[in-house]
Amino acid sequence: MNKHKLALVVAVAAASLSARAAVERVEVIERVPFAAGVAFREAGAYEKIRGVAHYALDPKLKANQAIADLKHAKRDARGRVVFSSEFILLRPTGAQPSTLLYDVNNRGGIAIMGQVNGRSPVNNDPTSAADAGDGFLMRHGFSLLFSAWTWDVAPQPAGARPLVFAPPVASGIKGKVQNEFTVNAPTDIVTYAGMRGLTYEPATPEDPHAQLTARARPDDKRRAIPRSSWHFVAPEQKGGPGRVQLEGGFKPDTIYELSYVAKDPYVTGAGLAGIRDLLAYFRDQPFEGAATPRNVLMFGISQSGRVIGRMLHDGLNLDESGRMVFNGAYLQVPGAGGSAGFNSRFAQPTRHPSMLEEHDYPADAFPFTTAPSRDPASGKTASYLDKARDQQGNAPKLIFANTSTEFWNRGASLIATTPDGARDVAPADNVRIYGFMGAQHYVGRSRTRAPFTACVSTSDHYLPMRALIVALDDWTVKGKQPPASAYPQIADGTLTTVADYRAIFPKGFGLTPPEQNLRQPRLIGDAIPPKHGDDFETRVPTPDADGNDRGGVRLVELQAPLGTHTGWNLRAPETGFAWATSRFDGSFVPFARTEAERVAAGDPRPSLERRYASRDDYVAAVRAAAERQVAAGLLLPEDVERTMTENVGLYDRILARDPADQGCSYLYAQ
């Protein structure tokens, strides 16, 4: 082929790609030095670019047909659905290509910097050196990208800058919407939207046909509350969620549900397509004087991790040309993986089921496993990645990491077992699964027991997170294998039933395990409320003689233990639902300091005095555990001293604490 024909082929190919590119243009509205030009070691100085990406989606394209209600949205003269989203980019100012790490924001807020760098940016607007925390992600040279993807973000204080998406609207469509809520104390007026969120409001103001019901447990029959005894109340602030007032007041120990007809659902899935197309744009386009990235990764925590799961489940990790838009993704505490929700009519992204709450809202659905598995109830065999592979059969490299709490409250066992919980299903070759045992959904920070019965768990799983982010980058760029999967399994006895857990768990030191965990709801059809099939079977980690979970990633806190760390924490009776657990929190109860104290308290667990002859012995045990974690690739050498300081500091505070003090402040350095 001569050079003129080659040039023509290249030009036609480029035009074809351009025609299918869903980002039409990007406008830059702010470009300033980040952290006042501070140099982050070899990565150097960073800059912040704030902009707006403008999208156009053709509903007829196969790549866009998974987006619920896109075909019902308003179109431009060319038949496309157009919308935009704000984004923020933090990147090194040097010319060297870096890894672009997209952080899926959580309810409008930047999530990764708080947990990984140790500091959430003030007002959700990363600006100062203090906003960089310890600078971990910058020191390792990552470019960080954030954008708006969801609409249901409640108004925030003046000065805050949440990333809020204005999605297309499927005008003219009506449907029933339900809003479940509870209260921790008696009150006359309550907001009925989900956590820190918004909901669809009634299509008819003061809807006379709206229904308010009450029940004691999720599966109980709903009891209707007379329409004459309650009424709608205006939002507390403009643009905020609606409220409802009940004669005699709302009370703890009751699940309330408000339902009515709403109209004009948002095309919520367009937010996921926007993430897809923004990543494709940055993957391919040199931007504002910088080369294209050497690598593209995604990261999400909790809700944000489940967004990644839904994108994979719907094939929205592939651009309109069928190419992968990210090479790897880290799903942190996603529970059962997030294969439902976020992309359906009248979706409320902030809602999700846990042991007590919101069992009628989709969050996870079969298939859960990344290798094929069979659902005995439906007879179907499928995998989580069936739609996530490109035309060559490639799928992104994935890391799933859950804490003990997700096994109790978010169905985490399902990502590695059959749907009936009968046997293990090994992850696909491109997937690693980790269970951070003894940790809770986020590192504990409460200094009080209320509204729960025990102090929270402070196990620091943010440190292995840091190691695994670096490992994912090395895996996708260099082909270097990450640490082997480490999670509780049925075959080795580290994953079990709640009944067995309760039988094995030690007694007599102040913690009584819950009667149940979340059995993942199986939702059938689109009715409101939906029909339920038999729940998916979920399992929990097996405890050892101290009550600490076996299997999985052995955090330093479990290798050199100072007490019992669980993934569950029971609700205080005065808040209602004493049978249920906290949605996100675990428990910690220290060992007795001495054998004499242990015997006097009737505690079956050996004392600190028995375990560690002296403070020096404990320090040595922690350092040895940290070195084992480094060797396993689950702790970076730069974080050894941090884990030493955290664990030895807690040892000192336990020894200085009066055992009669039931407060939780001793967990934290003053």
XYZ file of C-alpha atoms in Angstrom:
670
model
C 0.000 0.000 0.000
C 1.488 3.396 -0.965
C 1.709 6.243 1.493
C -1.214 8.143 -0.060
C -3.575 5.173 0.315
C -2.276 4.576 3.844
C -2.962 8.197 4.730
C -6.502 7.839 3.366
C -7.110 4.691 5.455
C -5.833 6.428 8.589
C -8.006 9.472 7.883
C -11.124 7.346 7.355
C -10.406 5.361 10.539
C -9.910 8.556 12.500
C -13.150 9.981 11.132
C -14.989 6.788 12.078
C -13.660 6.910 15.630
C -14.533 10.590 15.849
C -18.065 9.908 14.654
C -18.515 7.316 17.395
C -16.851 9.383 20.121
C -19.502 10.258 22.718
C -17.541 13.203 24.178
C -18.134 15.987 21.698
C -16.030 18.611 23.413
C -14.369 19.483 26.679
C -14.187 22.985 28.077
C -11.656 23.995 30.715
C -13.048 26.421 33.289
C -10.165 26.448 35.788
C -6.485 25.537 35.606
C -4.325 26.298 38.651
C -1.367 24.842 40.557
C -2.403 22.215 43.094
C -1.045 22.431 46.637
C 0.675 25.754 45.818
C 3.159 23.988 43.588
C 4.518 21.621 46.269
C 6.723 18.916 44.739
C 5.648 15.348 45.532
C 9.058 13.670 45.369
C 9.896 12.283 41.918
C 6.404 13.077 40.597
C 7.061 16.770 41.090
C 4.409 19.485 41.237
C 0.728 18.936 40.395
C -1.954 21.050 38.793
C -5.745 21.080 39.076
C -7.924 21.342 35.998
C -11.662 21.759 36.427
C -13.779 21.380 33.320
C -17.042 20.308 31.732
C -17.380 17.389 29.340
C -20.183 17.520 26.784
C -21.643 14.186 25.648
C -23.875 12.991 22.828
C -25.261 9.445 22.863
C -26.968 7.738 19.939
C -29.667 5.471 21.436
C -29.548 3.286 18.310
C -25.942 2.218 18.839
C -25.595 -1.253 20.310
C -23.128 0.068 22.902
C -25.823 2.388 24.296
C -28.802 0.064 24.288
C -28.069 -1.151 27.803
C -28.821 2.351 29.152
C -32.316 2.214 30.616
C -34.773 4.737 29.134
C -32.168 6.428 26.922
C -34.486 5.965 23.951
C -37.184 7.970 25.778
C -34.985 11.020 26.402
C -35.141 14.201 24.355
C -32.875 14.157 21.286
C -31.145 16.832 19.272
C -31.553 17.398 15.520
C -29.145 14.516 14.828
C -31.102 12.065 16.969
C -28.660 12.086 19.886
C -29.225 12.550 23.615
C -26.966 15.344 24.837
C -25.852 16.172 28.379
C -22.754 17.251 30.280
C -20.858 16.645 33.510
C -18.284 18.524 35.527
C -14.882 16.928 36.114
C -11.733 17.592 38.135
C -8.270 16.410 37.075
C -5.220 16.430 39.345
C -2.057 15.583 37.437
C 1.712 16.026 37.478
C 2.873 19.071 35.559
C 5.777 17.141 34.020
C 5.579 15.696 30.530
C 6.064 12.061 31.575
C 2.914 9.954 30.941
C 1.284 8.767 34.169
C -1.416 6.327 35.189
C -4.840 7.939 35.097
C -6.812 6.753 38.134
C -10.534 7.547 37.968
C -12.200 7.735 41.392
C -15.963 7.193 41.250
C -17.306 9.853 43.610
C -19.504 8.694 46.494
C -22.740 10.689 46.795
C -21.044 13.636 45.140
C -17.907 13.495 47.272
C -14.325 12.619 46.382
C -13.675 9.353 48.230
C -10.198 8.061 47.461
C -8.209 10.893 49.004
C -9.828 10.542 52.414
C -9.086 6.838 52.773
C -5.854 6.499 50.806
C -4.180 9.876 51.409
C -5.732 10.302 54.845
C -7.452 13.623 54.125
C -10.698 14.490 52.358
C -10.427 17.792 50.465
C -12.156 20.697 52.193
C -15.452 21.494 50.450
C -14.778 18.627 48.025
C -12.436 21.003 46.198
C -8.808 19.745 46.272
C -6.710 22.883 46.459
C -4.132 23.083 49.243
C -1.189 20.996 50.409
C -3.314 20.009 53.415
C -5.965 18.642 51.014
C -3.327 16.231 49.686
C -3.067 14.505 53.081
C 0.191 12.576 53.168
C 0.410 12.859 49.371
C 0.502 9.101 48.786
C -1.264 9.086 45.408
C 0.758 12.072 44.232
C 4.068 10.667 45.441
C 3.328 7.565 43.393
C 2.653 9.706 40.343
C -1.038 8.986 39.724
C -3.189 11.450 37.803
C -6.575 11.588 39.537
C -9.829 12.137 37.672
C -13.247 12.766 39.236
C -16.567 13.561 37.531
C -20.291 13.892 38.231
C -22.305 10.732 37.595
C -25.336 10.767 39.942
C -28.189 13.206 40.551
C -29.499 12.154 43.983
C -27.160 14.267 46.127
C -28.828 16.316 48.854
C -27.865 20.012 49.119
C -24.690 20.555 51.091
C -23.395 23.455 53.215
C -22.443 26.747 51.624
C -19.035 26.564 49.985
C -19.140 22.815 49.345
C -18.727 21.747 45.731
C -20.203 18.253 45.331
C -20.039 16.672 41.890
C -23.711 16.445 40.924
C -24.954 15.132 37.592
C -27.884 16.603 35.637
C -28.992 13.564 33.609
C -31.326 13.425 30.645
C -35.010 12.982 31.485
C -37.424 10.365 30.149
C -40.297 12.842 29.914
C -43.911 11.731 30.089
C -43.272 8.461 31.925
C -45.039 7.835 35.216
C -44.491 5.096 37.767
C -44.748 4.158 41.398
C -41.864 5.080 43.707
C -41.291 3.784 47.239
C -39.248 5.387 49.986
C -38.267 3.340 53.027
C -37.034 5.031 56.217
C -36.560 4.494 59.947
C -35.873 6.759 62.924
C -33.491 6.269 65.850
C -35.575 8.447 68.197
C -39.204 9.616 68.265
C -39.914 12.521 65.905
C -42.921 14.137 64.251
C -41.296 15.060 60.927
C -38.819 13.016 58.905
C -37.083 13.097 55.535
C -38.034 10.093 53.425
C -35.154 10.114 50.904
C -32.217 7.725 51.121
C -28.963 8.358 52.978
C -27.724 11.923 52.311
C -29.768 11.805 49.126
C -32.763 12.908 47.136
C -35.726 10.957 45.806
C -38.400 11.365 43.171
C -41.138 13.563 44.597
C -44.860 12.942 43.942
C -46.143 13.808 40.478
C -49.184 15.318 42.213
C -48.389 17.670 45.116
C -49.928 16.430 48.374
C -50.896 13.283 46.462
C -54.144 12.107 48.106
C -53.493 8.553 46.889
C -50.017 8.299 48.402
C -49.602 5.508 50.956
C -47.657 5.365 54.206
C -47.131 1.942 55.758
C -45.410 0.485 58.803
C -43.934 -2.907 59.664
C -41.525 -4.320 62.246
C -39.210 -6.379 60.037
C -38.347 -6.282 56.334
C -40.411 -9.392 55.458
C -43.451 -8.493 57.572
C -46.759 -7.516 56.005
C -47.113 -3.762 55.549
C -49.729 -2.062 57.746
C -51.361 0.968 56.115
C -51.440 4.223 58.097
C -54.617 6.243 57.421
C -54.039 9.022 54.888
C -55.810 11.483 57.167
C -53.185 11.095 59.901
C -50.158 12.220 57.930
C -49.222 14.816 55.365
C -46.329 16.019 53.227
C -44.067 18.803 54.498
C -41.913 21.100 52.380
C -38.163 20.420 52.200
C -36.076 21.838 55.013
C -34.046 23.758 52.449
C -34.596 24.599 48.804
C -33.733 21.692 46.536
C -33.622 19.278 49.440
C -35.588 16.072 49.921
C -39.246 16.179 50.840
C -40.495 15.389 54.332
C -43.556 13.856 55.923
C -45.328 14.530 59.242
C -47.290 11.932 61.222
C -49.835 12.557 63.963
C -48.434 11.018 67.133
C -44.976 10.904 65.574
C -42.671 8.333 64.048
C -41.143 5.812 66.453
C -38.061 3.579 66.558
C -38.403 -0.144 65.927
C -40.594 0.488 62.879
C -39.852 0.391 59.156
C -41.903 3.067 57.414
C -42.508 3.208 53.685
C -43.973 6.068 51.686
C -45.095 5.324 48.122
C -46.767 7.370 45.404
C -46.742 7.979 41.665
C -43.820 10.012 40.302
C -43.065 11.187 36.785
C -40.222 11.980 34.399
C -37.530 9.531 35.585
C -33.923 10.468 35.080
C -31.847 8.413 32.669
C -29.543 7.501 35.537
C -27.507 5.075 33.444
C -26.332 8.021 31.320
C -24.084 8.889 34.261
C -22.341 5.531 33.896
C -22.050 6.046 30.145
C -20.565 9.452 30.899
C -17.833 7.812 32.985
C -17.198 5.368 30.151
C -16.914 8.063 27.530
C -14.854 10.466 29.624
C -12.304 7.702 30.201
C -12.281 6.861 26.495
C -11.651 10.526 25.729
C -8.714 10.840 28.120
C -7.371 7.449 27.014
C -7.113 8.646 23.413
C -6.707 12.423 23.488
C -3.614 14.415 24.515
C -5.115 16.977 26.885
C -3.969 20.513 27.560
C -0.360 19.900 26.636
C 0.059 16.467 28.215
C 0.437 13.093 26.502
C -2.165 10.366 26.785
C -1.853 8.275 29.971
C 0.302 5.155 30.069
C -2.528 3.332 31.856
C -6.162 3.880 32.887
C -7.584 2.477 36.138
C -10.842 2.856 38.064
C -11.340 2.921 41.814
C -14.510 2.943 43.893
C -15.453 2.649 47.559
C -18.782 1.134 48.643
C -21.491 2.728 46.445
C -18.741 3.817 44.059
C -17.331 0.306 43.832
C -20.795 -1.002 43.027
C -21.006 1.518 40.179
C -17.959 -0.158 38.627
C -19.682 -3.510 39.102
C -22.787 -2.335 37.285
C -20.695 -0.946 34.424
C -19.001 -4.332 34.035
C -22.297 -6.189 34.314
C -23.844 -4.054 31.530
C -20.758 -3.897 29.304
C -20.384 -0.163 29.934
C -16.651 -0.650 30.434
C -16.449 -0.924 26.630
C -16.656 2.239 24.551
C -18.834 2.697 21.496
C -16.140 1.013 19.380
C -15.955 -1.995 21.708
C -12.602 -1.101 23.316
C -11.974 -1.300 27.045
C -11.904 2.143 28.637
C -9.941 1.021 31.709
C -7.342 -1.708 32.050
C -7.981 -2.429 35.702
C -10.365 -1.585 38.504
C -10.287 -1.743 42.295
C -13.684 -2.320 43.936
C -13.342 -1.537 47.644
C -16.066 -2.868 50.001
C -18.617 -3.508 47.204
C -20.256 -6.410 49.060
C -21.746 -8.779 46.493
C -20.313 -6.694 43.665
C -22.974 -4.227 42.565
C -24.461 -6.033 39.572
C -27.840 -4.279 39.964
C -29.089 -0.750 40.670
C -27.876 2.502 39.036
C -29.336 1.724 35.615
C -33.077 1.236 35.834
C -36.250 3.315 35.694
C -36.768 5.515 38.773
C -33.461 4.257 40.197
C -32.419 5.759 43.546
C -28.642 5.226 43.532
C -28.093 6.046 47.204
C -30.247 3.147 48.433
C -28.996 -0.398 49.022
C -29.956 -3.355 51.213
C -28.302 -4.305 54.486
C -29.501 -6.581 57.285
C -32.244 -4.158 58.342
C -32.773 -1.701 55.531
C -34.041 -1.408 51.980
C -34.521 -5.003 50.895
C -36.732 -3.866 48.013
C -34.052 -1.831 46.250
C -31.808 -3.504 43.653
C -28.097 -3.569 44.379
C -26.840 -7.046 43.524
C -28.179 -9.824 41.326
C -27.013 -13.072 39.753
C -24.394 -13.594 38.350
C -22.082 -12.657 41.235
C -18.927 -14.618 40.392
C -16.293 -13.674 37.818
C -15.996 -17.304 36.691
C -19.177 -19.018 35.461
C -21.486 -20.418 38.117
C -24.982 -21.901 38.057
C -28.012 -20.521 39.851
C -30.054 -23.539 40.979
C -33.233 -21.467 41.312
C -33.260 -20.180 37.735
C -31.151 -22.895 36.097
C -28.976 -20.226 34.467
C -25.184 -20.412 34.194
C -23.395 -17.086 33.821
C -20.511 -14.921 35.028
C -20.162 -11.329 36.183
C -17.905 -10.613 33.192
C -20.040 -12.028 30.373
C -20.671 -8.564 28.885
C -17.417 -6.978 30.022
C -15.089 -8.629 27.505
C -13.951 -6.969 24.292
C -14.024 -8.652 20.880
C -10.731 -10.400 21.628
C -12.137 -11.818 24.861
C -10.140 -9.509 27.127
C -11.563 -8.121 30.353
C -10.064 -5.637 32.817
C -7.920 -6.873 35.681
C -9.984 -6.561 38.842
C -9.454 -6.371 42.575
C -12.391 -6.974 44.933
C -11.716 -6.178 48.595
C -14.303 -6.513 51.357
C -14.057 -6.213 55.119
C -15.682 -8.520 57.651
C -18.645 -6.136 57.794
C -19.620 -6.810 54.170
C -19.965 -10.508 54.931
C -22.583 -9.626 57.541
C -24.311 -6.712 55.852
C -23.655 -6.795 52.097
C -23.563 -10.418 50.888
C -19.797 -10.413 50.251
C -19.507 -14.201 50.241
C -21.477 -14.395 46.977
C -18.608 -13.123 44.827
C -16.810 -16.408 45.479
C -19.537 -19.008 46.109
C -22.460 -20.538 44.278
C -25.755 -18.638 44.770
C -26.956 -21.306 47.200
C -23.813 -20.878 49.322
C -22.986 -24.582 48.912
C -19.480 -24.406 47.453
C -16.650 -22.103 46.460
C -16.220 -20.611 42.986
C -12.630 -19.569 42.277
C -12.240 -16.120 40.690
C -11.326 -15.724 37.026
C -7.631 -15.437 36.164
C -7.896 -11.660 35.750
C -9.395 -11.223 39.230
C -8.071 -11.103 42.785
C -10.313 -11.212 45.860
C -9.272 -10.074 49.318
C -11.066 -10.162 52.658
C -9.755 -7.713 55.257
C -10.596 -9.713 58.350
C -11.508 -7.937 61.562
C -12.062 -4.658 59.738
C -15.281 -2.718 59.265
C -16.670 -0.834 56.252
C -14.421 2.154 56.998
C -11.768 2.534 59.695
C -13.690 3.187 62.917
C -13.798 6.768 64.175
C -16.623 6.947 66.742
C -15.641 7.759 70.334
C -19.001 6.608 71.718
C -20.894 3.340 71.744
C -24.185 4.979 70.769
C -26.177 4.227 68.716
C -24.671 0.736 68.982
C -23.789 -1.590 71.855
C -20.003 -1.877 71.471
C -17.063 0.341 70.591
C -16.239 0.245 66.886
C -13.361 -1.622 65.257
C -10.313 0.483 64.372
C -8.453 -2.119 62.306
C -6.620 -0.155 59.591
C -7.359 -1.757 56.227
C -6.447 1.475 54.437
C -2.798 0.388 54.532
C -3.263 -2.798 52.441
C -5.495 -0.714 50.154
C -2.494 1.485 49.390
C -0.345 -1.537 48.603
C -3.027 -3.043 46.350
C -3.492 0.167 44.336
C 0.207 0.114 43.498
C -0.021 -3.626 42.789
C -2.927 -3.093 40.376
C -0.920 -0.500 38.471
C 2.070 -2.856 38.259
C -0.187 -5.722 37.200
C -1.748 -3.767 34.343
C 1.426 -1.982 33.178
C 4.257 -4.409 33.880
C 2.435 -7.726 34.089
C 3.728 -8.187 37.650
C 1.407 -10.537 39.510
C -0.347 -9.029 42.553
C -0.634 -10.851 45.875
C -2.586 -14.085 45.687
C -6.277 -13.875 46.522
C -6.936 -14.189 50.257
C -10.546 -14.501 51.420
C -12.638 -16.874 53.567
C -13.638 -20.078 51.805
C -15.940 -23.003 52.429
C -13.378 -25.651 51.511
C -10.896 -24.706 54.236
C -13.530 -24.042 56.893
C -12.944 -20.287 57.098
C -16.418 -19.467 55.708
C -19.464 -20.755 57.554
C -23.110 -20.268 58.480
C -24.317 -17.769 61.060
C -25.491 -20.650 63.246
C -21.999 -22.170 63.293
C -20.458 -18.748 63.916
C -22.671 -18.252 66.977
C -21.786 -21.702 68.296
C -18.037 -21.150 67.907
C -17.830 -17.511 69.055
C -16.416 -17.220 72.610
C -18.848 -16.238 75.351
C -18.631 -14.182 78.504
C -16.800 -11.012 77.497
C -19.649 -8.727 76.463
C -20.322 -9.513 72.793
C -23.218 -11.638 71.566
C -23.303 -12.334 67.815
C -26.329 -11.399 65.704
C -28.978 -13.975 64.924
C -28.602 -13.425 61.182
C -26.683 -11.674 58.458
C -28.056 -10.172 55.259
C -29.418 -12.943 53.089
C -29.185 -11.205 49.732
C -32.725 -10.473 48.418
C -33.740 -12.021 45.114
C -35.969 -9.431 43.433
C -38.342 -10.503 40.662
C -39.939 -8.107 38.214
C -40.388 -4.343 38.276
C -43.479 -4.021 40.477
C -43.388 -1.639 43.456
C -42.853 -3.191 45.911
C -41.102 -5.978 43.957
C -41.811 -9.646 44.359
C -39.219 -11.657 46.268
C -37.979 -15.114 45.406
C -35.952 -17.263 47.781
C -33.040 -15.227 49.087
C -29.516 -15.961 47.940
C -27.538 -17.833 50.597
C -24.719 -15.871 52.212
C -21.973 -16.990 54.568
C -19.784 -15.300 57.188
C -16.128 -15.724 58.216
C -15.457 -18.417 60.831
C -14.208 -17.037 64.177
C -11.217 -18.354 66.115
C -11.026 -18.899 69.883
C -10.578 -15.143 70.415
C -13.606 -14.288 68.252
C -11.396 -12.922 65.465
C -12.196 -13.988 61.916
C -10.090 -16.675 60.296
C -8.943 -16.780 56.679
C -8.511 -13.841 54.358
C -5.935 -11.104 54.738
C -4.445 -11.297 58.201
C -4.146 -7.647 59.142
C -1.436 -6.755 61.636
C -4.221 -6.207 64.193
C -5.132 -9.911 63.936
C -1.605 -11.282 63.747
C -0.631 -9.430 66.941
C -4.097 -9.005 68.493
C -5.023 -6.703 71.343
C -8.640 -7.854 71.470
C -11.565 -9.135 69.441
C -12.429 -7.319 66.199
C -15.742 -8.248 64.573
C -17.479 -7.135 61.399
C -20.766 -6.540 63.235
C -22.062 -4.226 65.966
C -25.576 -4.594 67.335
C -27.932 -1.650 67.491
C -28.661 -0.200 70.943
C -32.194 -1.216 72.054
C -33.315 2.398 72.496
C -32.747 3.050 68.781
C -34.988 0.148 67.807
C -34.269 -3.083 65.972
C -32.022 -4.522 68.687
C -31.849 -7.751 66.626
C -30.147 -5.926 63.752
C -26.633 -4.661 63.190
C -25.062 -1.369 62.297
C -24.952 -0.908 58.560
C -21.232 -0.138 58.452
C -19.618 -0.670 61.873
C -17.867 -3.567 63.564
C -16.917 -4.058 67.213
C -13.773 -4.115 69.321
C -13.380 -5.459 72.843
C -9.812 -5.484 74.253
C -8.316 -8.414 76.073
C -7.974 -8.081 79.832
C -4.682 -6.500 80.822
C -3.740 -9.154 83.365
C -4.742 -12.704 84.189
C -6.180 -11.498 87.480
C -8.447 -9.043 85.656
C -9.413 -11.731 83.154
C -10.436 -14.215 85.858
C -12.354 -11.565 87.794
C -14.290 -10.588 84.643
C -14.939 -14.168 83.556
C -13.318 -13.469 80.183
C -12.372 -16.732 78.390
C -9.742 -15.030 76.202
C -6.098 -15.067 77.406
C -4.954 -11.705 78.762
C -2.380 -9.353 77.261
C -0.082 -10.344 80.121
C -0.296 -13.985 79.007
C 0.218 -13.165 75.322
C 3.033 -10.613 75.585
C 5.451 -10.782 78.487
C 6.396 -7.120 78.085
C 5.808 -4.072 75.908
C 8.981 -4.939 74.015
C 7.547 -8.363 73.240
C 4.422 -6.761 71.820
C 6.464 -4.307 69.737
C 8.446 -7.235 68.341
C 5.232 -9.119 67.511
C 3.834 -6.123 65.621
C 7.045 -5.575 63.681
C 7.221 -9.249 62.712
C 3.580 -9.123 61.532
C 4.282 -5.966 59.526
C 7.300 -7.591 57.871
C 5.176 -10.594 56.920
C 2.659 -8.241 55.332
C 5.402 -6.494 53.381
C 6.698 -9.847 52.142
C 3.150 -10.781 51.065
C 2.766 -7.542 49.105
C -0.032 -6.321 51.373
C 1.889 -3.537 53.120
C 4.322 -1.076 51.605
C 7.679 -0.557 53.342
C 6.847 3.147 53.655
C 3.819 2.242 55.825
C 5.554 -0.022 58.347
C 6.202 2.757 60.844
C 2.609 3.964 60.586
C 1.254 0.537 61.508
C 3.809 0.310 64.320
C 2.683 3.654 65.724
C -1.019 2.823 65.455
C -0.819 -0.603 67.094
C 1.717 0.148 69.807
C -0.151 3.344 70.641
C -3.361 1.353 71.178
C -1.467 -1.150 73.357
C -0.296 1.695 75.574
C -3.772 3.196 75.838
C -5.342 -0.155 76.740
C -2.824 -0.641 79.541
C -3.493 2.898 80.812
C -7.297 2.510 80.633
C -9.483 1.808 83.640
C -11.407 -1.370 82.662
C -14.475 0.086 84.383
C -14.540 2.901 81.821
C -17.064 1.920 79.146
C -16.208 4.824 76.844
C -14.446 4.406 73.521
C -12.091 7.399 73.505
C -9.143 5.183 74.468
C -9.193 3.793 70.931
C -7.736 7.027 69.580
C -4.614 9.066 70.200
C -5.510 12.421 71.737
